Tab-separated table of C-alpha atoms and ligand atoms in Angstrom:
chain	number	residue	atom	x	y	z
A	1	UNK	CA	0.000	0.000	0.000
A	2	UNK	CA	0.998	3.918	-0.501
A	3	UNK	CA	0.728	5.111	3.081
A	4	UNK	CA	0.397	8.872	4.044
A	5	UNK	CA	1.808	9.306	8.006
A	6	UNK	CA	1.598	12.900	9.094
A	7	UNK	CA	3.208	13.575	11.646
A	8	UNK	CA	6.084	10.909	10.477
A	9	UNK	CA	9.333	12.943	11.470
A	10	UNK	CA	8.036	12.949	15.297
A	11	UNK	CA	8.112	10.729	18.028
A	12	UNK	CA	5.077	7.495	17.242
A	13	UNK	CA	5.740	8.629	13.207
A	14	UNK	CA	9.268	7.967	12.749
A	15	UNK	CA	9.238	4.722	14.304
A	16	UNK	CA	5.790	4.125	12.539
A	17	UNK	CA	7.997	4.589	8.982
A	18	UNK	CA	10.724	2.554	9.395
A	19	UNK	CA	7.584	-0.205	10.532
A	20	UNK	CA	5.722	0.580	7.194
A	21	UNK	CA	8.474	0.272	5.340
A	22	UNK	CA	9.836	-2.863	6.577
A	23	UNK	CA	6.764	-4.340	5.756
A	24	UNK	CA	7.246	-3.321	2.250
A	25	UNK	CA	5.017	-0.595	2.340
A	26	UNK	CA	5.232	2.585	0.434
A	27	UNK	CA	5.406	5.522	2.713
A	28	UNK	CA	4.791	9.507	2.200
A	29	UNK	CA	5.470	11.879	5.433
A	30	UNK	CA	3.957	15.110	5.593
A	31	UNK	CA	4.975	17.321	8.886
A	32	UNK	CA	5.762	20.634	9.238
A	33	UNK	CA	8.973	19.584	11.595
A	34	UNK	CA	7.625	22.031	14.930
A	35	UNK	CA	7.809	19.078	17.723
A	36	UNK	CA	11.667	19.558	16.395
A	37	UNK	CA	12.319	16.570	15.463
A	38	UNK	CA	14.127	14.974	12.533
A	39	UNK	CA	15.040	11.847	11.887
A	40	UNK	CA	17.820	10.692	10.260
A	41	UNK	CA	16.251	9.923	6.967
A	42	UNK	CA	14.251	12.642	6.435
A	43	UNK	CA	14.482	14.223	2.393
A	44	UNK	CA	17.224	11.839	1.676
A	45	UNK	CA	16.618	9.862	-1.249
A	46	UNK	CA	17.052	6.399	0.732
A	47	UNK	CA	13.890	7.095	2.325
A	48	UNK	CA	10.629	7.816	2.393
A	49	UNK	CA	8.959	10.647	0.084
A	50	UNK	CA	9.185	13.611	2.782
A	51	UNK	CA	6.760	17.143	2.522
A	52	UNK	CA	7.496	19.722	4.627
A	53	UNK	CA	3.792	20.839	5.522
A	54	UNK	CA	1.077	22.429	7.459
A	55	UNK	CA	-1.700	19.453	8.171
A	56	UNK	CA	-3.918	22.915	8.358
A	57	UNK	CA	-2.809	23.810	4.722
A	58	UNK	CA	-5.207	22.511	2.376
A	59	UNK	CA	-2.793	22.942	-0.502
A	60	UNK	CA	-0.141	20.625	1.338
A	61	UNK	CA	-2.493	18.133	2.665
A	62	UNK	CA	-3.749	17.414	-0.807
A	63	UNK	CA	-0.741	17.042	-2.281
A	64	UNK	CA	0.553	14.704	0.490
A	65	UNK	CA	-2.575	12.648	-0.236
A	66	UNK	CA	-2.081	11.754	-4.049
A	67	UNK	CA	-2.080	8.215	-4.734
A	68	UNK	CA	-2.376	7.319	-1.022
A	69	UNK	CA	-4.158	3.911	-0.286
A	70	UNK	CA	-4.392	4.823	3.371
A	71	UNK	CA	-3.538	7.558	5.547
A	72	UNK	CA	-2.025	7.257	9.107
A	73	UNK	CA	-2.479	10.819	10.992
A	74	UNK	CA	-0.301	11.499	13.315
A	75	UNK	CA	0.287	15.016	13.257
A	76	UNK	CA	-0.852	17.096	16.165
A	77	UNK	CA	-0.117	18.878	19.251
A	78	UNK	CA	0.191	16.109	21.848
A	79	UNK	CA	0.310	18.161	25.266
A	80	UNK	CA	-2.584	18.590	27.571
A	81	UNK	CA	-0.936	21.125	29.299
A	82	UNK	CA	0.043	22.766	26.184
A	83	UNK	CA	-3.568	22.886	25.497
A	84	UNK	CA	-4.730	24.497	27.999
A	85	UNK	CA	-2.342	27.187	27.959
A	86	UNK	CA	-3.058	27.455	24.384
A	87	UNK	CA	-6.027	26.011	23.465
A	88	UNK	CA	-5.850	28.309	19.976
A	89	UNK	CA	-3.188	26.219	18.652
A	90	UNK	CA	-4.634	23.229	19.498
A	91	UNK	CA	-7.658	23.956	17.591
A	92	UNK	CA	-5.940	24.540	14.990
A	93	UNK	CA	-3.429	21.888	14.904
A	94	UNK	CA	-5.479	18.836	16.212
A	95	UNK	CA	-8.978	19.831	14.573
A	96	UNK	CA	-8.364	21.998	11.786
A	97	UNK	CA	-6.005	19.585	10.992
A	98	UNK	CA	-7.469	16.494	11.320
A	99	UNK	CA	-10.617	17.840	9.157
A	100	UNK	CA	-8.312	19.569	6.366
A	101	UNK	CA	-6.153	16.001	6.488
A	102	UNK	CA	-9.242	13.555	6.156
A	103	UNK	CA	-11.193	16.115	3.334
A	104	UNK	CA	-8.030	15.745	1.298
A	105	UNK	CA	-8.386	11.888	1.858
A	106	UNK	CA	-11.831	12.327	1.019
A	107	UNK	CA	-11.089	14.413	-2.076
A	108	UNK	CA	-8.690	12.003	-3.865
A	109	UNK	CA	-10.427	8.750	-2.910
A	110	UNK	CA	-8.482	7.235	-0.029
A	111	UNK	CA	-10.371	4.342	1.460
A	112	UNK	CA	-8.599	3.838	4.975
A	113	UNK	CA	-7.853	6.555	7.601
A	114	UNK	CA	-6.594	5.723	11.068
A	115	UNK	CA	-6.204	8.716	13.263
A	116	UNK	CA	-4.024	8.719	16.622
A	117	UNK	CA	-6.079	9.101	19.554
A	118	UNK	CA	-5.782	9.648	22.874
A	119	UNK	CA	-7.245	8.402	26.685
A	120	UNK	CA	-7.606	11.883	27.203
A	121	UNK	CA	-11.148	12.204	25.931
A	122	UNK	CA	-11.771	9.829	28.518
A	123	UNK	CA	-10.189	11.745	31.256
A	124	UNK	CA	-11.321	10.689	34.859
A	125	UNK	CA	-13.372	7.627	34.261
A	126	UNK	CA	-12.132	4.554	36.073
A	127	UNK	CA	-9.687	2.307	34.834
A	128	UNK	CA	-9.789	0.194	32.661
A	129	UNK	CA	-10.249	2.403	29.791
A	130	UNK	CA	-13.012	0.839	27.466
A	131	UNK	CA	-14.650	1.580	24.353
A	132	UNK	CA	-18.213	1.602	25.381
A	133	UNK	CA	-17.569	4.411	28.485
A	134	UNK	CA	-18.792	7.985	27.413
A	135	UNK	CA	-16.319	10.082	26.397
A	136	UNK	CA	-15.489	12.929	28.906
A	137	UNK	CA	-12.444	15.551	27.770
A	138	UNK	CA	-11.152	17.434	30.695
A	139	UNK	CA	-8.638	19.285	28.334
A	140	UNK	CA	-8.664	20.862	24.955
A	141	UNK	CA	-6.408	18.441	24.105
A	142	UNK	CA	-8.966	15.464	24.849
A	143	UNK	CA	-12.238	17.496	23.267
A	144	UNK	CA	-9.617	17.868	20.268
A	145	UNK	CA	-9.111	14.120	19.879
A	146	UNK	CA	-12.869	13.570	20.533
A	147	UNK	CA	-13.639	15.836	17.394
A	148	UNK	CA	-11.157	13.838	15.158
A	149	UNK	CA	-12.772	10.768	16.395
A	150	UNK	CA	-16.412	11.642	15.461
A	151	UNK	CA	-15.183	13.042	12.054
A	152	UNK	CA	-13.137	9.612	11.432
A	153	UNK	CA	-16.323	7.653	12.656
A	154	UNK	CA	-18.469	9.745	10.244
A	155	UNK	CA	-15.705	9.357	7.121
A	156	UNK	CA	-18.185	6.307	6.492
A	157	UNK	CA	-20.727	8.227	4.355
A	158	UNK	CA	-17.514	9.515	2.194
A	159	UNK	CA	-16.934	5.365	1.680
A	160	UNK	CA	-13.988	5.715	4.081
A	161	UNK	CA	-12.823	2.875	6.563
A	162	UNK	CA	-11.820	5.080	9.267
A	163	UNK	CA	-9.868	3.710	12.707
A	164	UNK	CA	-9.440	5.820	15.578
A	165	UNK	CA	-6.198	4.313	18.202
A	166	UNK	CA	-6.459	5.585	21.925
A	167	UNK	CA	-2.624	5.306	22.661
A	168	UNK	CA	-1.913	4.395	26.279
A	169	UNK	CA	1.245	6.255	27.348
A	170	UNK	CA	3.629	5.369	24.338
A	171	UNK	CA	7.401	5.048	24.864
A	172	UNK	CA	10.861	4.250	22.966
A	173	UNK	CA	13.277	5.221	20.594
A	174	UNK	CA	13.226	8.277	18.978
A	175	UNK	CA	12.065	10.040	22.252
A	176	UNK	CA	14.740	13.107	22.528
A	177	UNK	CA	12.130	15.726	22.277
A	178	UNK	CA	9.874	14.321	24.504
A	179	UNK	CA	8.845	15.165	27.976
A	180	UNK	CA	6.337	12.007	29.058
A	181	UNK	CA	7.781	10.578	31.943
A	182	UNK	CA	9.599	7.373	30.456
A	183	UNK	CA	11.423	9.955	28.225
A	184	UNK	CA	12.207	12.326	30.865
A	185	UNK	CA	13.721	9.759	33.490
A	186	UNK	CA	15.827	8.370	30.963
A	187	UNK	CA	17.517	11.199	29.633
A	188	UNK	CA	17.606	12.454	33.210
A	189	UNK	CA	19.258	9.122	34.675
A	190	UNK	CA	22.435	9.291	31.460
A	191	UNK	CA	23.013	12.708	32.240
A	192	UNK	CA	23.786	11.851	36.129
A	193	UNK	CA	21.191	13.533	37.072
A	194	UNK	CA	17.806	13.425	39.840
A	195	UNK	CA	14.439	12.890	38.434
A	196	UNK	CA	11.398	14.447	39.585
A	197	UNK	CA	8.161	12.393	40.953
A	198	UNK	CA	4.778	14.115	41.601
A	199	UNK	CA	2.674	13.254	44.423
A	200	UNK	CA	3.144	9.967	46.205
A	201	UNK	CA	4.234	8.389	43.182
A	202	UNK	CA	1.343	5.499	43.140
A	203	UNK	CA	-0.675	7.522	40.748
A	204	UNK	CA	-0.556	4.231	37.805
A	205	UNK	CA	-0.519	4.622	34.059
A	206	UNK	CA	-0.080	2.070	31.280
A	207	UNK	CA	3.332	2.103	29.535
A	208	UNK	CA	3.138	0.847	26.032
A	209	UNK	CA	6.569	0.175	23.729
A	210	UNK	CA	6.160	2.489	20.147
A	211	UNK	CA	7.006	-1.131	17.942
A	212	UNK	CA	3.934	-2.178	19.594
A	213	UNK	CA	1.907	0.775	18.516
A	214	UNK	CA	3.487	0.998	14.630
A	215	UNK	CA	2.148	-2.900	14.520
A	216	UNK	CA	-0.917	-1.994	15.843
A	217	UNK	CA	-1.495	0.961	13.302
A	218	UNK	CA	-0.355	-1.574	10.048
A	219	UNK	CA	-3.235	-4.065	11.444
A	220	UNK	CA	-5.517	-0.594	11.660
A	221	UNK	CA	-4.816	-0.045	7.963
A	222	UNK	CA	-5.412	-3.212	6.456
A	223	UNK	CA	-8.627	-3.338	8.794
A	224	UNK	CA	-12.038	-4.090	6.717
A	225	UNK	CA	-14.368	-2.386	9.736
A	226	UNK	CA	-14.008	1.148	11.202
A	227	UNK	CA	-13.757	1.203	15.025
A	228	UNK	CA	-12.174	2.895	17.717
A	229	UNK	CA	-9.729	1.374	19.945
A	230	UNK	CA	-7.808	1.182	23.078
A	231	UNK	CA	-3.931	0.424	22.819
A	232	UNK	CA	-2.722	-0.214	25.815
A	233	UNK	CA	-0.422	-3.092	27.718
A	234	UNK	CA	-3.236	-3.454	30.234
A	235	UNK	CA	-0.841	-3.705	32.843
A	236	UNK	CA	-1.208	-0.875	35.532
A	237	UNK	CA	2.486	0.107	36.464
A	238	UNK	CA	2.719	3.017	39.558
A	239	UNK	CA	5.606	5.922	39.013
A	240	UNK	CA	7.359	4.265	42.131
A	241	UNK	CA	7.334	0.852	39.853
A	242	UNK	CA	8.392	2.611	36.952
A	243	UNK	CA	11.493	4.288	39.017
A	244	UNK	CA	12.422	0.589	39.956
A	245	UNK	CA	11.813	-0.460	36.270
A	246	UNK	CA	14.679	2.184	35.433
A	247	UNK	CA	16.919	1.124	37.977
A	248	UNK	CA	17.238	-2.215	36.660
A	249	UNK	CA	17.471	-1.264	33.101
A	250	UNK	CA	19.963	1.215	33.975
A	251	UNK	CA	21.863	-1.138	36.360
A	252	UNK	CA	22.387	2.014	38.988
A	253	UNK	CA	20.145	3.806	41.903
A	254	UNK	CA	18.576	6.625	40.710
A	255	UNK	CA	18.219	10.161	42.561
A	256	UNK	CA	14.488	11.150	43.359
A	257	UNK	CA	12.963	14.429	44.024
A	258	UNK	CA	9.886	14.671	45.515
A	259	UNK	CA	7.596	17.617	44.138
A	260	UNK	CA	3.799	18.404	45.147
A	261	UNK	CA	1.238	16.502	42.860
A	262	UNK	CA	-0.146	18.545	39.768
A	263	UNK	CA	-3.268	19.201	39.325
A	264	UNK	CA	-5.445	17.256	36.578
A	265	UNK	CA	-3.308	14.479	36.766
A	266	UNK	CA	-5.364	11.188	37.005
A	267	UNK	CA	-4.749	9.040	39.550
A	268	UNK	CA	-4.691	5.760	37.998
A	269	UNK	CA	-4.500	4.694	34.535
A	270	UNK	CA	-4.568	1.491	32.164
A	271	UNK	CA	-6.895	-0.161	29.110
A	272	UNK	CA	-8.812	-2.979	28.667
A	273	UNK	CA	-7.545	-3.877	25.576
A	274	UNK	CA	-9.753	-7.011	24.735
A	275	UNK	CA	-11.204	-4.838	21.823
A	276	UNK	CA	-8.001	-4.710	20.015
A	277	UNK	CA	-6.912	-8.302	20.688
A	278	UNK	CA	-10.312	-9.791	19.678
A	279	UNK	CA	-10.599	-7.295	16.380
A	280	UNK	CA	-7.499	-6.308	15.156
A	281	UNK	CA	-5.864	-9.307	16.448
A	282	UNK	CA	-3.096	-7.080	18.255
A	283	UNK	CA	-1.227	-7.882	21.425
A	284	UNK	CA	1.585	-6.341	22.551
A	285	UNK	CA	4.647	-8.188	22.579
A	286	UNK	CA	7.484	-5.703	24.641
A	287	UNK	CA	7.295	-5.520	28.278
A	288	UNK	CA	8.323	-2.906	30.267
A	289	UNK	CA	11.846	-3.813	31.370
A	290	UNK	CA	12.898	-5.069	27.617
A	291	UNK	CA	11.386	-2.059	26.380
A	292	UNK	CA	13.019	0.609	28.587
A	293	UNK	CA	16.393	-1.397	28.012
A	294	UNK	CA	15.695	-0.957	24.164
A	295	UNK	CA	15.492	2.752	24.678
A	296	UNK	CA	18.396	2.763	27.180
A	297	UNK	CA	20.271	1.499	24.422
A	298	UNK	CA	18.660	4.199	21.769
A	299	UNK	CA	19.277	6.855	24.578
A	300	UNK	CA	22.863	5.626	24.891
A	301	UNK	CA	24.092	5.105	21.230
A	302	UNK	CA	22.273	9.125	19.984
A	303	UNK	CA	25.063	11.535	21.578
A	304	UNK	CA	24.337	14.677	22.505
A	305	UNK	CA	20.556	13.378	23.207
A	306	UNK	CA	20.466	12.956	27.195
A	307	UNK	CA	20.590	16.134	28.557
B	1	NAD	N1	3.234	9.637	22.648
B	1	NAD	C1	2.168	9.293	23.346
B	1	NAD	O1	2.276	8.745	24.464
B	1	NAD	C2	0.782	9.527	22.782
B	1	NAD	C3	-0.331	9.123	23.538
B	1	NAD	C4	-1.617	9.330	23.031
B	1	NAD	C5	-1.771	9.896	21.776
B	1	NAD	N2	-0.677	10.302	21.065
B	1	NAD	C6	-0.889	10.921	19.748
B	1	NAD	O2	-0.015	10.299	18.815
B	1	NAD	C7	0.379	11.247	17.823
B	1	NAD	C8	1.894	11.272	17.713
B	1	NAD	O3	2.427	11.690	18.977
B	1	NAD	P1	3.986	11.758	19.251
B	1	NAD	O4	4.194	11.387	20.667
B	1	NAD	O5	4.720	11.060	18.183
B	1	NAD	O6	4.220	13.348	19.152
B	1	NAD	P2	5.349	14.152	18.362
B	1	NAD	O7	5.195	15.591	18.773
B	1	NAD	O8	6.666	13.513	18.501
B	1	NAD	O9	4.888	13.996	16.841
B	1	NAD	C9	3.934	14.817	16.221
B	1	NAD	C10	4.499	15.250	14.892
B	1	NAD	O10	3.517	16.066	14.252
B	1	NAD	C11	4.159	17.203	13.709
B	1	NAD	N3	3.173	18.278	13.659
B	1	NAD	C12	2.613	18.945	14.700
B	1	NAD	N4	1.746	19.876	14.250
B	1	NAD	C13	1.772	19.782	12.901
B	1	NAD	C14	1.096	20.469	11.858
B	1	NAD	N5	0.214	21.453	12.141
B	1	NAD	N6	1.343	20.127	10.581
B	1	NAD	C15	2.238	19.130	10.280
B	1	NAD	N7	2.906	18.442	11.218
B	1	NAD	C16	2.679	18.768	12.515
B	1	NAD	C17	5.325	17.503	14.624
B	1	NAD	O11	6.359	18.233	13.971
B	1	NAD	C18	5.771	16.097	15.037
B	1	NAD	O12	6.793	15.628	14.173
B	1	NAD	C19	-0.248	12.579	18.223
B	1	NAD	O13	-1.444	12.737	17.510
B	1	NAD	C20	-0.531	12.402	19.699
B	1	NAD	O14	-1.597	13.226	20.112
B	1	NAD	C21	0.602	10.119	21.530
């Protein structure tokens, strides 16, 4: 298949690509390069087809979209705090976007659109995360995601197979310009130096290794139904486990500093992810410790990256 990823020089997207392609897959990246990221391959001729884009552009978008079989969007401002601070951008990014993105799609015929969701239009229902609970956004960043994932749900009437992927929290290579927590600690740990824990430290969330997602989003493609899914490991890991999890991965103690918990952040998270498993017969395959060791590695071999 011709595969459009926005959003395929960042974090989820780069990984995604070198995926796709492995698979034998023939893969276009549109992103306008503002998380900061770049990866290694990006506009050389070895690699994929690269635009440098607005997702908001219409001109861009429906150029990106020519020939495409499916389309993978990735593209958006990911930060719920961001969102709030800014919830202009957001708008703009995540549902102007998403809309200019899929009427492109629309435009030139695509049949398949899977759009990157998030547990965040789910924010404060209890764990575990399922398909049938009604959506609640507590964030710009969560109503944002809930509007792409009524818009993908609707692509139907435009004969559209459209997929919409609640991420768990996602983690990995290619994480430099991050700042989720698995990220953070890392870098933090290399460069020698403390790492910061809100709260008590058992708030719980569901840590999920990016090769599991990118397989996840090639079963999403070649899916025949349109659905919305939770990705997720299912397994409900505390901060204080996850600070363990990195001292075993990164064979040394590791310096903790305590700050006050802030607000909005949920107290326990993780997925039921029977959905996926029974549908797009998906199940992740990387636990936690081989999956922060993988990163470890990443972290360790990309100089200049952990500071
Ligand atoms: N990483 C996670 O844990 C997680 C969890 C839930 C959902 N998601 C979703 O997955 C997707 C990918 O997230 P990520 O962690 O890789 O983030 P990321 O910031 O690394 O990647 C997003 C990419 O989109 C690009 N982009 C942003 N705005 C754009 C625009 N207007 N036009 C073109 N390109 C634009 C950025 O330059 C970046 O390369 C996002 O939609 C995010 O909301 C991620």
């Amino acid at each position: 298949m011709r595969v459009l990823v926005t959003g395929g020089a960042g974090f989820v997207g780069s990984n995604l690509v070198t995926h796709l392609q492995d698979q034998g897959h023939d893969v276009v990246v549109l992103d306008d390069l503002s998380a900061g990221a770049r990866p290694a391959w990006w506009k050389r001729r070895a690699g994929p087809r690269c635009i440098e884009g607005n997702v908001e552009d219409e001109r861009a978008a429906r150029s990106a979209v020519k020939g495409a079989d499916a389309v993978v969007h990735l593209a958006a401002r990911p930060g719920v705090a961001d969102s709030v601070a800014r919830p202009g951008l957001d708008f703009r990014a995540n549902v102007l976007g998403t809309f200019t993105v899929l009427d492109a799609a629309r435009r030139a015929g695509v049949s398949r659109f899977v759009l990157a969701s998030s547990g965040a239009v789910l924010a404060g229902a209890t764990p575990p995360l399922r398909e049938d609970m009604a959506p609640a956004p507590r964030s710009p960043y969560g109503a944002s995601k809930l509007y792409g994932e009524g818009i993908v749900a609707a692509s139907g009437v435009f004969g559209m197979t459209g997929l919409s992927l609640r991420f768990a929290n996602v983690y990995g290579p290619n994480c430099a310009h991050k700042k989720s927590a698995i990220a953070l600690f890392l870098r933090r740990v290399l460069a020698g130096q403390p790492i910061t824990v809100y709260g008590t430290g058992r708030q719980t969330r569901d840590f999920l290794y990016v090769d599991d997602v990118a397989r996840a989003i090639d079963r999403a493609i070649a899916a025949r139904s349109p659905g919305v899914y939770h990705l997720g490991t299912g397994v409900e890991t505390s901060v204080n486990e996850l600070v363990r999890a990195v001292e075993r991965a990164a064979g040394t103690k590791v310096a903790v500093r305590r700050e006050a918990a802030r607000a909005g952040d949920a107290a326990r998270s993780f997925v039921d992810l029977s959905a996926a498993r029974r549908r797009l017969r998906w199940e992740p395959r990387v636990s936690l410790d081989d999956g922060l060791g993988r990163t470890l590695e990443w972290l360790r071999s990309s100089p200049g990256v952990a500071r």
